[in-house]
Tab-separated table of C-alpha atoms in Angstrom:
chain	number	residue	atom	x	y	z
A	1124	UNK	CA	16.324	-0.184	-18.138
A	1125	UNK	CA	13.494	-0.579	-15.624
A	1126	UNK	CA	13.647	-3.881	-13.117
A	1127	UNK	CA	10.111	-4.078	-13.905
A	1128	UNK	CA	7.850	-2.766	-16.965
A	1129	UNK	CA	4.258	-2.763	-17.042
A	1130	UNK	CA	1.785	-1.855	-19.584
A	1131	UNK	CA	0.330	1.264	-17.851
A	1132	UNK	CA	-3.489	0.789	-19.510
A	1133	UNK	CA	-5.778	1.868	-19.075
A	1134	UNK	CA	-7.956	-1.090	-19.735
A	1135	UNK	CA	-11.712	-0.485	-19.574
A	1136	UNK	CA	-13.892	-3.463	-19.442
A	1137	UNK	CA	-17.355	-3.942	-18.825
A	1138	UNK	CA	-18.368	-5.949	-15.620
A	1139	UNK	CA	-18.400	-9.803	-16.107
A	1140	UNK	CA	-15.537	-9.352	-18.272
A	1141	UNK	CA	-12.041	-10.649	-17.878
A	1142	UNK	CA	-8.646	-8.992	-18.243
A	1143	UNK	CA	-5.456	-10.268	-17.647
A	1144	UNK	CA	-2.555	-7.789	-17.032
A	1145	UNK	CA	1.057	-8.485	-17.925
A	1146	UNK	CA	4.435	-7.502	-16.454
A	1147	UNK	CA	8.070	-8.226	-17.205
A	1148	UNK	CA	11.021	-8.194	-15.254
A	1149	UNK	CA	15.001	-7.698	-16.162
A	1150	UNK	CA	16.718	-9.385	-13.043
A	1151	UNK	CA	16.847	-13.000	-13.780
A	1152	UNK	CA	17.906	-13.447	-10.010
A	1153	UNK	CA	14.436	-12.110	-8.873
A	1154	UNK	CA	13.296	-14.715	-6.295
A	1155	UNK	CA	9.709	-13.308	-5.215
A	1156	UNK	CA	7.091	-11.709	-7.034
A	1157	UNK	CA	3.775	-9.876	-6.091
A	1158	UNK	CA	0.781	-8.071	-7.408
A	1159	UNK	CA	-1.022	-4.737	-5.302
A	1160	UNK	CA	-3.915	-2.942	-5.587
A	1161	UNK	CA	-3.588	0.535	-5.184
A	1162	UNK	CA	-6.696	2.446	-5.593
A	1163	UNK	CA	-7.004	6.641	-6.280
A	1164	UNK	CA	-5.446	8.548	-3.376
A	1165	UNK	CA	-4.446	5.304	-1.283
A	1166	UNK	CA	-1.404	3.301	-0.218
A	1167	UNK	CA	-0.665	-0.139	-2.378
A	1168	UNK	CA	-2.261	-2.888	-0.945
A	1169	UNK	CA	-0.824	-6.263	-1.050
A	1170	UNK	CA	-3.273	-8.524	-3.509
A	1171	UNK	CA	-1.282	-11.860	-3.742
A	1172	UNK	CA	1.950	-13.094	-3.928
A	1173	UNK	CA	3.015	-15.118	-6.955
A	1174	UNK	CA	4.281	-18.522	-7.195
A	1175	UNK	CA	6.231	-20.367	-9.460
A	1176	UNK	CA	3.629	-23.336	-10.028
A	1177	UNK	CA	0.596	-20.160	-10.108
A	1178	UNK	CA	-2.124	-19.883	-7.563
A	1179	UNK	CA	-5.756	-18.707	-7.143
A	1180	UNK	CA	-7.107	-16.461	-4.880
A	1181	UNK	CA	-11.121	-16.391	-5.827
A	1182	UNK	CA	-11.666	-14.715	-9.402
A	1183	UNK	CA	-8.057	-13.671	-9.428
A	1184	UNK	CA	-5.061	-15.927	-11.064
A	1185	UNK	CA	-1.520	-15.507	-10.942
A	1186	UNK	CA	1.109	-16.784	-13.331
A	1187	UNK	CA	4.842	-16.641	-13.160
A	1188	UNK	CA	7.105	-17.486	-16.051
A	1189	UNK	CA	10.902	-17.294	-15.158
A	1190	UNK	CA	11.963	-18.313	-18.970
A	1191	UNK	CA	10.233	-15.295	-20.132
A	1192	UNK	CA	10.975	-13.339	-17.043
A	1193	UNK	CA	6.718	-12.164	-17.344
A	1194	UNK	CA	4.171	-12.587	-14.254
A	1195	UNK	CA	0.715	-12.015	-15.153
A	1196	UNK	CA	-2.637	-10.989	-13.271
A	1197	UNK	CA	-5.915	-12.551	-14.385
A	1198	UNK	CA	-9.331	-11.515	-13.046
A	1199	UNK	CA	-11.996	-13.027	-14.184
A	1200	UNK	CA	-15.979	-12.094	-13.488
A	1201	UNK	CA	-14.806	-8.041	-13.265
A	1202	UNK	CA	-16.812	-6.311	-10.729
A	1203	UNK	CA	-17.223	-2.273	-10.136
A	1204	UNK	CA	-14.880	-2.613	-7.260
A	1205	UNK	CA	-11.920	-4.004	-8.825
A	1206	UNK	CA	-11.117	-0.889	-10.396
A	1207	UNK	CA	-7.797	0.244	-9.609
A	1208	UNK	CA	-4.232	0.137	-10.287
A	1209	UNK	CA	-2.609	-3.080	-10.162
A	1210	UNK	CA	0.912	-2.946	-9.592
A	1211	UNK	CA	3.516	-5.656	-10.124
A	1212	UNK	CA	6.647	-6.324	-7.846
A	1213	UNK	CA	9.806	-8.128	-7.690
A	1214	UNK	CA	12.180	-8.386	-5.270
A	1215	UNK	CA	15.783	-8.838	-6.143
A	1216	UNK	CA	17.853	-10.796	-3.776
A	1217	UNK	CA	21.197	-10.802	-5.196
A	1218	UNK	CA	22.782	-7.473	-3.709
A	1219	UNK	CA	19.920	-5.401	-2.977
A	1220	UNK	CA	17.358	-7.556	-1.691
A	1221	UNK	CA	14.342	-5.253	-2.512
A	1222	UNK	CA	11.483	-4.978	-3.281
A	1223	UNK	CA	10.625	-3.397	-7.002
A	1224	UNK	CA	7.689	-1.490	-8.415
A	1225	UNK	CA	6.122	-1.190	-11.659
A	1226	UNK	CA	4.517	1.929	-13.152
A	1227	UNK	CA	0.823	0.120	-12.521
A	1228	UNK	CA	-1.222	-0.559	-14.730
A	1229	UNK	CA	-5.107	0.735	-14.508
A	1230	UNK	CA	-8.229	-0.739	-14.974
A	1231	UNK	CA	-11.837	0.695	-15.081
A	1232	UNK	CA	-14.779	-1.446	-15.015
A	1233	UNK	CA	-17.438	0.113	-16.139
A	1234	UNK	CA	-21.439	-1.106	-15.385
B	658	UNK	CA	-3.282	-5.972	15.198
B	659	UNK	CA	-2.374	-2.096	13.758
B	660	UNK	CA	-0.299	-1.675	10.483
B	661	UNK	CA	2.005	0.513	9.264
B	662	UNK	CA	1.423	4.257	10.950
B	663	UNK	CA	2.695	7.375	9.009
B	664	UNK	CA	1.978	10.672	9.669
B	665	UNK	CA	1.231	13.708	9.543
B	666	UNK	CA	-0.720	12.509	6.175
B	667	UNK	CA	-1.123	15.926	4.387
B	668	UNK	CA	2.408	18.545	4.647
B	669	UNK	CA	2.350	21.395	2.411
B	670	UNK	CA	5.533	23.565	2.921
B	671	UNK	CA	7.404	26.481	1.462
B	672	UNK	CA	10.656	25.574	-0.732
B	673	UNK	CA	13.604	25.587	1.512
B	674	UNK	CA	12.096	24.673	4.434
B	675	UNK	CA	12.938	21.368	6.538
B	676	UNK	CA	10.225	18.925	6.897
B	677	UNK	CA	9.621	15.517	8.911
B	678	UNK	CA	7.780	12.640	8.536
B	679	UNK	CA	7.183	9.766	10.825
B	680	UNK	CA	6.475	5.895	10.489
B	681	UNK	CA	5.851	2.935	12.990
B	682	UNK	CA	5.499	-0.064	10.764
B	683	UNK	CA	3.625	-3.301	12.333
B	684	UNK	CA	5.028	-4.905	15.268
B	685	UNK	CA	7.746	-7.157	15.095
B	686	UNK	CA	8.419	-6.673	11.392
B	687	UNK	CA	12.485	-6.074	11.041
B	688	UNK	CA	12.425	-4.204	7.479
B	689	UNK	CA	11.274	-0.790	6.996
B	690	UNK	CA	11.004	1.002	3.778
B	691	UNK	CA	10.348	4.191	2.967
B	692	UNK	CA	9.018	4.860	-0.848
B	693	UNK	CA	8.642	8.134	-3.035
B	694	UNK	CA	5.657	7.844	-5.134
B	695	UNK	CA	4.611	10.611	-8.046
B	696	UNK	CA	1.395	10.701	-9.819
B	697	UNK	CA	0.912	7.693	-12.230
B	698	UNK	CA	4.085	6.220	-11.049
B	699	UNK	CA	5.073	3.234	-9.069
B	700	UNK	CA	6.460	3.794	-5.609
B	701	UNK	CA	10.578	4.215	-5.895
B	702	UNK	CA	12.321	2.898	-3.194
B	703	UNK	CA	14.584	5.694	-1.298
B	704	UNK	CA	15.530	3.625	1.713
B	705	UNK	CA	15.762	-0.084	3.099
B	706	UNK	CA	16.435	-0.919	6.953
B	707	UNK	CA	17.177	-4.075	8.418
B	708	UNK	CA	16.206	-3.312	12.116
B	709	UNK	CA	18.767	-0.067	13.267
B	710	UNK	CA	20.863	-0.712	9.951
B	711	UNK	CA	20.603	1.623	6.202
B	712	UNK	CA	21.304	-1.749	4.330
B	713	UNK	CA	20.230	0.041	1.113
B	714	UNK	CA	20.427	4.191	0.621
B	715	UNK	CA	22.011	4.215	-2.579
B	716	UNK	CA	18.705	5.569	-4.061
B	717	UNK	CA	18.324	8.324	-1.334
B	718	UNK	CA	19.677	11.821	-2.051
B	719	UNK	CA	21.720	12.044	0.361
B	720	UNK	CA	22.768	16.085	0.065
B	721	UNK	CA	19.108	16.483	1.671
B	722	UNK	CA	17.411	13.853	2.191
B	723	UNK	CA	18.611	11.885	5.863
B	724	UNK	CA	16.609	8.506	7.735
B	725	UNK	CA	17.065	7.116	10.801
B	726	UNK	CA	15.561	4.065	12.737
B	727	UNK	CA	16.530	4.506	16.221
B	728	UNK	CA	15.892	1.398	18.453
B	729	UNK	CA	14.964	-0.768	14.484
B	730	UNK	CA	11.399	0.327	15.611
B	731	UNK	CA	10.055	3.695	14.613
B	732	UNK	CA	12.017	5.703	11.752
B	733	UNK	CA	11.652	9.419	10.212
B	734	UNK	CA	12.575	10.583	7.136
B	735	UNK	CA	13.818	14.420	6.905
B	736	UNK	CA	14.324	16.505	4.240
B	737	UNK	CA	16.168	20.060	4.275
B	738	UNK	CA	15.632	22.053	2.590
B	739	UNK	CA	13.025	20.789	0.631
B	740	UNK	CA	12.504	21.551	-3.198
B	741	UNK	CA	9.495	21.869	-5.358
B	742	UNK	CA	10.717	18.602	-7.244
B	743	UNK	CA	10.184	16.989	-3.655
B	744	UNK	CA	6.313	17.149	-3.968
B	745	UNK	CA	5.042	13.388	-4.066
B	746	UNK	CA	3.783	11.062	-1.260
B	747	UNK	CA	6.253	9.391	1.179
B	748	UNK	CA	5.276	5.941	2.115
B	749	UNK	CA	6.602	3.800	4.752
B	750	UNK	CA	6.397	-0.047	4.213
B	751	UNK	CA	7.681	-3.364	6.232
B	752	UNK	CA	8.127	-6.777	6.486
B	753	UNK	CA	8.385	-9.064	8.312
B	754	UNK	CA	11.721	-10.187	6.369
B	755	UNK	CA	13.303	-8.733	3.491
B	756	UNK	CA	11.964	-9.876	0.095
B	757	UNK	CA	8.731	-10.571	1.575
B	758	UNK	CA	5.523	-9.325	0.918
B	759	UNK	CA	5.875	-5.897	2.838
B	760	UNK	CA	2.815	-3.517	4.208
B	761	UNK	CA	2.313	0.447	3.513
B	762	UNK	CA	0.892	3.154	5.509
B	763	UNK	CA	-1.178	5.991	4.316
B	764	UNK	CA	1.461	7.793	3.148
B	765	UNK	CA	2.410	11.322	3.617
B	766	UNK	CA	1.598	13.614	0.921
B	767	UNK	CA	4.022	16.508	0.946
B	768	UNK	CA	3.405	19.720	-1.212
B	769	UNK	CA	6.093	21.861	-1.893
B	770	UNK	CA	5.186	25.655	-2.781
């Protein structure tokens, strides 16, 4: 079983819209969890990290639910330039202390 | 302030051949990872370092893949000989601690023929 599963999209929304991306995770010990952008041809990008009480970052929310072992993404007011792939991480401390990667999930936006 | 440096960013290279690539992550950041990333997957994790230290290889293959991080600064990956299974793009991450948020470089795409 993967550490992390993502639903790998795409999604294709028109601008304005908002999407919300989910992610789950199989290591109940994972202590720290992250979302990157990674756009076509390019390294991942750190986007934000994700704490347990959520935070905000501009349009873009992010949720962490350790009973459920899910983190979610939500960007609201979609412009051209957020599409991408969003990637989800989790980093395991007990033993290997790394850092995990979903598949990605990708999102058009389309004008 | 620079981030992570990888290069070269493009290798294309006959099967069986030995090939090299080279990272410098950012300054002052102790852990250094380098990822294997194929189309439309997320990056896997071949190799962790705490400053000089391997503290996690178990995913690289170690009949020909080898890393080292001389001096916990700069580290190359090496692969010989290489296979046509081993085309993807090699990135190098760190951190400034393990667990933490961690930085990439371009990546090196590598094209096996």
């Amino acid at each position: 079983r993967k550490e992390v599963e993502q639903d790998p999209g795409p999604f294709n929304v028109p601008e304005g819209a908002t999407v919300a991306f989910n992610c789950t995770y199989s290591n109940s010990a994972s202590q720290s969890f992250f979302w990157y952008r990674q756009d076509c041809r390019k390294e991942p990008k750190l986007l934000m990290s994700v704490y347990s009480s959520g935070n905000e970052d501009g349009r873009f929310t992010a949720q962490l639910n350790r009973a459920s072992q899910y983190i979610s993404l939500l960007i609201r007011d979609s412009k051209l330039s957020d599409s991408a792939t969003y990637l989800c991480v989790v980093n395991i401390q007990t033993g290997a202390n790394n850092l995990f990667f979903g598949t990605g999930t990708r999102l058009t936006v389309i004008p | 302030e620079a981030g992570v440096v990888q290069s070269p960013r493009y290798k294309i290279i006959e099967k069986k051949q030995p090939v090299a690539f080279w990272c410098n992550p950012i300054s002052g950041h102790n852990t250094l990872y380098w990822y294997r990333q194929n189309l439309g997957q997320g990056p896997e994790l071949l190799i962790r370092y705490e400053n000089e230290e391997a503290v996690d290889d178990s995913q690289l293959p170690k009949d020909r893949f080898s890393a080292e991080r001389l001096k916990g600064v700069d580290s190359t990956l090496k692969i010989q000989p290489a296979e046509l299974g081993d085309s993807a793009v090699y990135l190098c991450a760190s951190s400034f601690r393990a667990g933490g948020g961690a930085f990439f470089g371009q990546g090196t795409r590598l094209t096996v023929v």
